[in-house]
mmCIF file with all atom_site columns, C-alpha atoms in Angstrom:
data_model
loop_
_atom_site.group_PDB
_atom_site.id
_atom_site.type_symbol
_atom_site.label_atom_id
_atom_site.label_alt_id
_atom_site.label_comp_id
_atom_site.label_asym_id
_atom_site.label_entity_id
_atom_site.label_seq_id
_atom_site.pdbx_PDB_ins_code
_atom_site.Cartn_x
_atom_site.Cartn_y
_atom_site.Cartn_z
_atom_site.occupancy
_atom_site.B_iso_or_equiv
_atom_site.pdbx_formal_charge
_atom_site.auth_seq_id
_atom_site.auth_comp_id
_atom_site.auth_asym_id
_atom_site.auth_atom_id
_atom_site.pdbx_PDB_model_num
ATOM 1   C CA . MET N 1 1   ? 0.000  0.000   0.000   1.00 0.00 ? 105 MET N CA 1
ATOM 2   C CA . SER N 1 2   ? 2.790  2.436   0.848   1.00 0.00 ? 106 SER N CA 1
ATOM 3   C CA . THR N 1 3   ? 4.270  1.867   -2.615  1.00 0.00 ? 107 THR N CA 1
ATOM 4   C CA . ILE N 1 4   ? 0.949  2.674   -4.296  1.00 0.00 ? 108 ILE N CA 1
ATOM 5   C CA . PHE N 1 5   ? 0.535  5.880   -2.296  1.00 0.00 ? 109 PHE N CA 1
ATOM 6   C CA . GLY N 1 6   ? 4.153  6.806   -2.964  1.00 0.00 ? 110 GLY N CA 1
ATOM 7   C CA . VAL N 1 7   ? 3.729  6.291   -6.719  1.00 0.00 ? 111 VAL N CA 1
ATOM 8   C CA . LEU N 1 8   ? 0.514  8.305   -6.790  1.00 0.00 ? 112 LEU N CA 1
ATOM 9   C CA . ALA N 1 9   ? 2.036  11.123  -4.737  1.00 0.00 ? 113 ALA N CA 1
ATOM 10  C CA . THR N 1 10  ? 5.338  11.295  -6.657  1.00 0.00 ? 114 THR N CA 1
ATOM 11  C CA . ASP N 1 11  ? 6.674  9.217   -9.528  1.00 0.00 ? 115 ASP N CA 1
ATOM 12  C CA . LEU N 1 12  ? 7.390  5.516   -10.017 1.00 0.00 ? 116 LEU N CA 1
ATOM 13  C CA . LEU N 1 13  ? 10.999 5.424   -8.799  1.00 0.00 ? 117 LEU N CA 1
ATOM 14  C CA . LYS N 1 14  ? 10.346 7.540   -5.704  1.00 0.00 ? 118 LYS N CA 1
ATOM 15  C CA . GLY N 1 15  ? 7.207  5.520   -4.963  1.00 0.00 ? 119 GLY N CA 1
ATOM 16  C CA . LEU N 1 16  ? 9.124  2.250   -5.094  1.00 0.00 ? 120 LEU N CA 1
ATOM 17  C CA . LEU N 1 17  ? 11.830 3.632   -2.814  1.00 0.00 ? 121 LEU N CA 1
ATOM 18  C CA . ILE N 1 18  ? 9.171  4.847   -0.360  1.00 0.00 ? 122 ILE N CA 1
ATOM 19  C CA . GLY N 1 19  ? 7.563  1.385   -0.378  1.00 0.00 ? 123 GLY N CA 1
ATOM 20  C CA . ILE N 1 20  ? 10.879 -0.378  0.238   1.00 0.00 ? 124 ILE N CA 1
ATOM 21  C CA . GLY N 1 21  ? 11.761 2.072   3.013   1.00 0.00 ? 125 GLY N CA 1
ATOM 22  C CA . VAL N 1 22  ? 8.431  1.599   4.777   1.00 0.00 ? 126 VAL N CA 1
ATOM 23  C CA . ARG N 1 23  ? 8.793  -2.184  4.514   1.00 0.00 ? 127 ARG N CA 1
ATOM 24  C CA . ILE N 1 24  ? 12.251 -2.110  6.095   1.00 0.00 ? 128 ILE N CA 1
ATOM 25  C CA . VAL N 1 25  ? 10.998 0.073   8.959   1.00 0.00 ? 129 VAL N CA 1
ATOM 26  C CA . ILE N 1 26  ? 8.080  -2.324  9.578   1.00 0.00 ? 130 ILE N CA 1
ATOM 27  C CA . HIS N 1 27  ? 10.438 -5.312  9.643   1.00 0.00 ? 131 HIS N CA 1
ATOM 28  C CA . PHE N 1 28  ? 12.706 -3.541  12.144  1.00 0.00 ? 132 PHE N CA 1
ATOM 29  C CA . ILE N 1 29  ? 9.744  -2.746  14.391  1.00 0.00 ? 133 ILE N CA 1
ATOM 30  C CA . ARG N 1 30  ? 8.352  -6.289  14.246  1.00 0.00 ? 134 ARG N CA 1
ATOM 31  C CA . GLY N 1 31  ? 11.460 -8.347  14.508  1.00 0.00 ? 135 GLY N CA 1
ATOM 32  C CA . GLY N 1 32  ? 14.740 -6.562  14.990  1.00 0.00 ? 136 GLY N CA 1
ATOM 33  C CA . SER N 1 33  ? 17.531 -7.320  12.576  1.00 0.00 ? 137 SER N CA 1
ATOM 34  C CA . ILE N 1 34  ? 16.551 -8.111  9.020   1.00 0.00 ? 138 ILE N CA 1
ATOM 35  C CA . PHE N 1 35  ? 20.066 -8.663  7.758   1.00 0.00 ? 139 PHE N CA 1
ATOM 36  C CA . ARG N 1 36  ? 20.990 -11.876 9.556   1.00 0.00 ? 140 ARG N CA 1
ATOM 37  C CA . LEU N 1 37  ? 19.366 -15.228 10.082  1.00 0.00 ? 141 LEU N CA 1
ATOM 38  C CA . ASN N 1 38  ? 18.738 -16.101 13.724  1.00 0.00 ? 142 ASN N CA 1
ATOM 39  C CA . ALA N 1 39  ? 18.971 -19.892 13.465  1.00 0.00 ? 143 ALA N CA 1
ATOM 40  C CA . LYS N 1 40  ? 19.965 -22.710 15.779  1.00 0.00 ? 144 LYS N CA 1
ATOM 41  C CA . ILE N 1 41  ? 20.694 -26.052 14.132  1.00 0.00 ? 145 ILE N CA 1
ATOM 42  C CA . VAL N 1 42  ? 20.180 -29.155 16.263  1.00 0.00 ? 146 VAL N CA 1
ATOM 43  C CA . PRO N 1 43  ? 21.209 -32.503 14.740  1.00 0.00 ? 147 PRO N CA 1
ATOM 44  C CA . ALA N 1 44  ? 19.592 -35.701 15.996  1.00 0.00 ? 148 ALA N CA 1
ATOM 45  C CA . ARG N 1 45  ? 21.115 -39.172 16.313  1.00 0.00 ? 149 ARG N CA 1
ATOM 46  C CA . ASP N 1 46  ? 19.388 -40.366 13.180  1.00 0.00 ? 150 ASP N CA 1
ATOM 47  C CA . GLN N 1 47  ? 19.711 -38.658 9.791   1.00 0.00 ? 151 GLN N CA 1
ATOM 48  C CA . SER N 1 48  ? 17.586 -35.701 10.860  1.00 0.00 ? 152 SER N CA 1
ATOM 49  C CA . VAL N 1 49  ? 18.195 -32.112 11.838  1.00 0.00 ? 153 VAL N CA 1
ATOM 50  C CA . THR N 1 50  ? 15.981 -29.352 13.228  1.00 0.00 ? 154 THR N CA 1
ATOM 51  C CA . ILE N 1 51  ? 16.515 -25.722 12.277  1.00 0.00 ? 155 ILE N CA 1
ATOM 52  C CA . PHE N 1 52  ? 15.025 -23.426 14.933  1.00 0.00 ? 156 PHE N CA 1
ATOM 53  C CA . LEU N 1 53  ? 14.365 -19.929 13.567  1.00 0.00 ? 157 LEU N CA 1
ATOM 54  C CA . ARG N 1 54  ? 13.670 -16.802 15.630  1.00 0.00 ? 158 ARG N CA 1
ATOM 55  C CA . GLY N 1 55  ? 12.995 -13.136 14.944  1.00 0.00 ? 159 GLY N CA 1
ATOM 56  C CA . SER N 1 56  ? 12.005 -12.036 11.455  1.00 0.00 ? 160 SER N CA 1
ATOM 57  C CA . ILE N 1 57  ? 12.428 -14.263 8.435   1.00 0.00 ? 161 ILE N CA 1
ATOM 58  C CA . VAL N 1 58  ? 12.450 -11.872 5.489   1.00 0.00 ? 162 VAL N CA 1
ATOM 59  C CA . PHE N 1 59  ? 13.928 -11.530 2.012   1.00 0.00 ? 163 PHE N CA 1
ATOM 60  C CA . SER N 1 60  ? 17.403 -10.698 3.315   1.00 0.00 ? 164 SER N CA 1
ATOM 61  C CA . SER N 1 61  ? 17.572 -13.788 5.539   1.00 0.00 ? 165 SER N CA 1
ATOM 62  C CA . TRP N 1 62  ? 16.483 -16.164 2.763   1.00 0.00 ? 166 TRP N CA 1
ATOM 63  C CA . ILE N 1 63  ? 19.982 -16.667 1.302   1.00 0.00 ? 167 ILE N CA 1
ATOM 64  C CA . PRO N 1 64  ? 21.559 -18.081 4.490   1.00 0.00 ? 168 PRO N CA 1
ATOM 65  C CA . LEU N 1 65  ? 18.469 -20.229 5.094   1.00 0.00 ? 169 LEU N CA 1
ATOM 66  C CA . LYS N 1 66  ? 18.654 -21.524 1.520   1.00 0.00 ? 170 LYS N CA 1
ATOM 67  C CA . LYS N 1 67  ? 22.324 -22.453 2.047   1.00 0.00 ? 171 LYS N CA 1
ATOM 68  C CA . HIS N 1 68  ? 21.369 -24.548 5.095   1.00 0.00 ? 172 HIS N CA 1
ATOM 69  C CA . LEU N 1 69  ? 18.556 -26.262 3.173   1.00 0.00 ? 173 LEU N CA 1
ATOM 70  C CA . GLN N 1 70  ? 20.862 -26.943 0.214   1.00 0.00 ? 174 GLN N CA 1
ATOM 71  C CA . ARG N 1 71  ? 23.540 -28.456 2.459   1.00 0.00 ? 175 ARG N CA 1
ATOM 72  C CA . PHE N 1 72  ? 21.078 -30.744 4.250   1.00 0.00 ? 176 PHE N CA 1
ATOM 73  C CA . PHE N 1 73  ? 19.486 -31.683 0.912   1.00 0.00 ? 177 PHE N CA 1
ATOM 74  C CA . GLU N 1 74  ? 22.888 -32.735 -0.434  1.00 0.00 ? 178 GLU N CA 1
ATOM 75  C CA . GLU N 1 75  ? 23.581 -34.670 2.791   1.00 0.00 ? 179 GLU N CA 1
ATOM 76  C CA . GLU N 1 76  ? 20.160 -36.372 2.421   1.00 0.00 ? 180 GLU N CA 1
ATOM 77  C CA . LYS N 1 77  ? 19.040 -35.313 5.891   1.00 0.00 ? 181 LYS N CA 1
ATOM 78  C CA . ARG N 1 78  ? 15.463 -35.262 7.134   1.00 0.00 ? 182 ARG N CA 1
ATOM 79  C CA . VAL N 1 79  ? 14.863 -31.605 8.064   1.00 0.00 ? 183 VAL N CA 1
ATOM 80  C CA . THR N 1 80  ? 12.363 -29.930 10.382  1.00 0.00 ? 184 THR N CA 1
ATOM 81  C CA . LEU N 1 81  ? 12.125 -26.179 10.032  1.00 0.00 ? 185 LEU N CA 1
ATOM 82  C CA . ASP N 1 82  ? 10.757 -24.825 13.324  1.00 0.00 ? 186 ASP N CA 1
ATOM 83  C CA . ILE N 1 83  ? 9.307  -21.321 12.949  1.00 0.00 ? 187 ILE N CA 1
ATOM 84  C CA . THR N 1 84  ? 7.249  -21.350 16.162  1.00 0.00 ? 188 THR N CA 1
ATOM 85  C CA . GLU N 1 85  ? 9.435  -18.627 17.713  1.00 0.00 ? 189 GLU N CA 1
ATOM 86  C CA . THR N 1 86  ? 9.431  -16.235 14.751  1.00 0.00 ? 190 THR N CA 1
ATOM 87  C CA . LYS N 1 87  ? 7.809  -12.834 14.958  1.00 0.00 ? 191 LYS N CA 1
ATOM 88  C CA . LEU N 1 88  ? 7.367  -12.414 11.226  1.00 0.00 ? 192 LEU N CA 1
ATOM 89  C CA . VAL N 1 89  ? 7.658  -14.630 8.160   1.00 0.00 ? 193 VAL N CA 1
ATOM 90  C CA . ASP N 1 90  ? 7.754  -12.945 4.768   1.00 0.00 ? 194 ASP N CA 1
ATOM 91  C CA . ARG N 1 91  ? 5.301  -14.552 2.338   1.00 0.00 ? 195 ARG N CA 1
ATOM 92  C CA . ARG N 1 92  ? 7.970  -14.760 -0.374  1.00 0.00 ? 196 ARG N CA 1
ATOM 93  C CA . VAL N 1 93  ? 10.220 -16.709 1.960   1.00 0.00 ? 197 VAL N CA 1
ATOM 94  C CA . MET N 1 94  ? 7.351  -19.086 2.832   1.00 0.00 ? 198 MET N CA 1
ATOM 95  C CA . SER N 1 95  ? 6.630  -19.693 -0.853  1.00 0.00 ? 199 SER N CA 1
ATOM 96  C CA . ARG N 1 96  ? 10.308 -20.541 -1.403  1.00 0.00 ? 200 ARG N CA 1
ATOM 97  C CA . VAL N 1 97  ? 10.270 -22.866 1.613   1.00 0.00 ? 201 VAL N CA 1
ATOM 98  C CA . GLU N 1 98  ? 7.217  -24.591 0.091   1.00 0.00 ? 202 GLU N CA 1
ATOM 99  C CA . GLU N 1 99  ? 9.206  -25.069 -3.140  1.00 0.00 ? 203 GLU N CA 1
ATOM 100 C CA . TRP N 1 100 ? 11.977 -26.715 -1.090  1.00 0.00 ? 204 TRP N CA 1
ATOM 101 C CA . VAL N 1 101 ? 9.416  -28.983 0.614   1.00 0.00 ? 205 VAL N CA 1
ATOM 102 C CA . LYS N 1 102 ? 8.402  -30.192 -2.868  1.00 0.00 ? 206 LYS N CA 1
ATOM 103 C CA . LYS N 1 103 ? 12.046 -30.590 -3.939  1.00 0.00 ? 207 LYS N CA 1
ATOM 104 C CA . PHE N 1 104 ? 12.823 -32.720 -0.875  1.00 0.00 ? 208 PHE N CA 1
ATOM 105 C CA . LYS N 1 105 ? 9.697  -34.842 -1.441  1.00 0.00 ? 209 LYS N CA 1
ATOM 106 C CA . GLU N 1 106 ? 10.462 -35.358 -5.154  1.00 0.00 ? 210 GLU N CA 1
ATOM 107 C CA . ASN N 1 107 ? 13.844 -36.769 -4.148  1.00 0.00 ? 211 ASN N CA 1
ATOM 108 C CA . GLY N 1 108 ? 12.516 -39.108 -1.456  1.00 0.00 ? 212 GLY N CA 1
ATOM 109 C CA . LEU N 1 109 ? 13.533 -36.805 1.393   1.00 0.00 ? 213 LEU N CA 1
ATOM 110 C CA . GLU N 1 110 ? 11.525 -34.949 4.018   1.00 0.00 ? 214 GLU N CA 1
ATOM 111 C CA . LEU N 1 111 ? 11.376 -31.263 4.884   1.00 0.00 ? 215 LEU N CA 1
ATOM 112 C CA . SER N 1 112 ? 8.622  -30.343 7.319   1.00 0.00 ? 216 SER N CA 1
ATOM 113 C CA . VAL N 1 113 ? 7.663  -26.985 8.767   1.00 0.00 ? 217 VAL N CA 1
ATOM 114 C CA . ARG N 1 114 ? 6.603  -26.679 12.389  1.00 0.00 ? 218 ARG N CA 1
ATOM 115 C CA . ALA N 1 115 ? 4.666  -23.461 12.939  1.00 0.00 ? 219 ALA N CA 1
ATOM 116 C CA . ARG N 1 116 ? 2.153  -21.726 15.115  1.00 0.00 ? 220 ARG N CA 1
ATOM 117 C CA . THR N 1 117 ? -0.045 -18.854 14.102  1.00 0.00 ? 221 THR N CA 1
ATOM 118 C CA . THR N 1 118 ? 2.465  -16.204 13.167  1.00 0.00 ? 222 THR N CA 1
ATOM 119 C CA . SER N 1 119 ? 2.503  -12.917 11.362  1.00 0.00 ? 223 SER N CA 1
ATOM 120 C CA . ILE N 1 120 ? 3.057  -13.598 7.688   1.00 0.00 ? 224 ILE N CA 1
ATOM 121 C CA . ASP N 1 121 ? 3.948  -10.418 5.883   1.00 0.00 ? 225 ASP N CA 1
ATOM 122 C CA . GLU N 1 122 ? 1.813  -9.545  2.908   1.00 0.00 ? 226 GLU N CA 1
#
């Protein structure tokens, strides 16, 4: 919405910058740092691992999360992604996680997401 108002009030480039700026401020207010992934990785005795995520999971934290998923995919681990302690999950990140769930399943592996009702950014 802030992008639309920014575009209508100014021009396209300024409107986009206003929208991005507002989004960053909202992420800071809701979850602290948006530039690092707050993750704790707990391996189990079997071939499984749980990734506990906290804080905000947004576009800028997707790359480190993707690296973890890629590594565990290559190691053929069973992965549980626990987002019960997150304050905010960006919808684009969730759609990418869903793609990884499919990728794991297509290759005979398991990636599950443990969640509670959380704020998913729209």
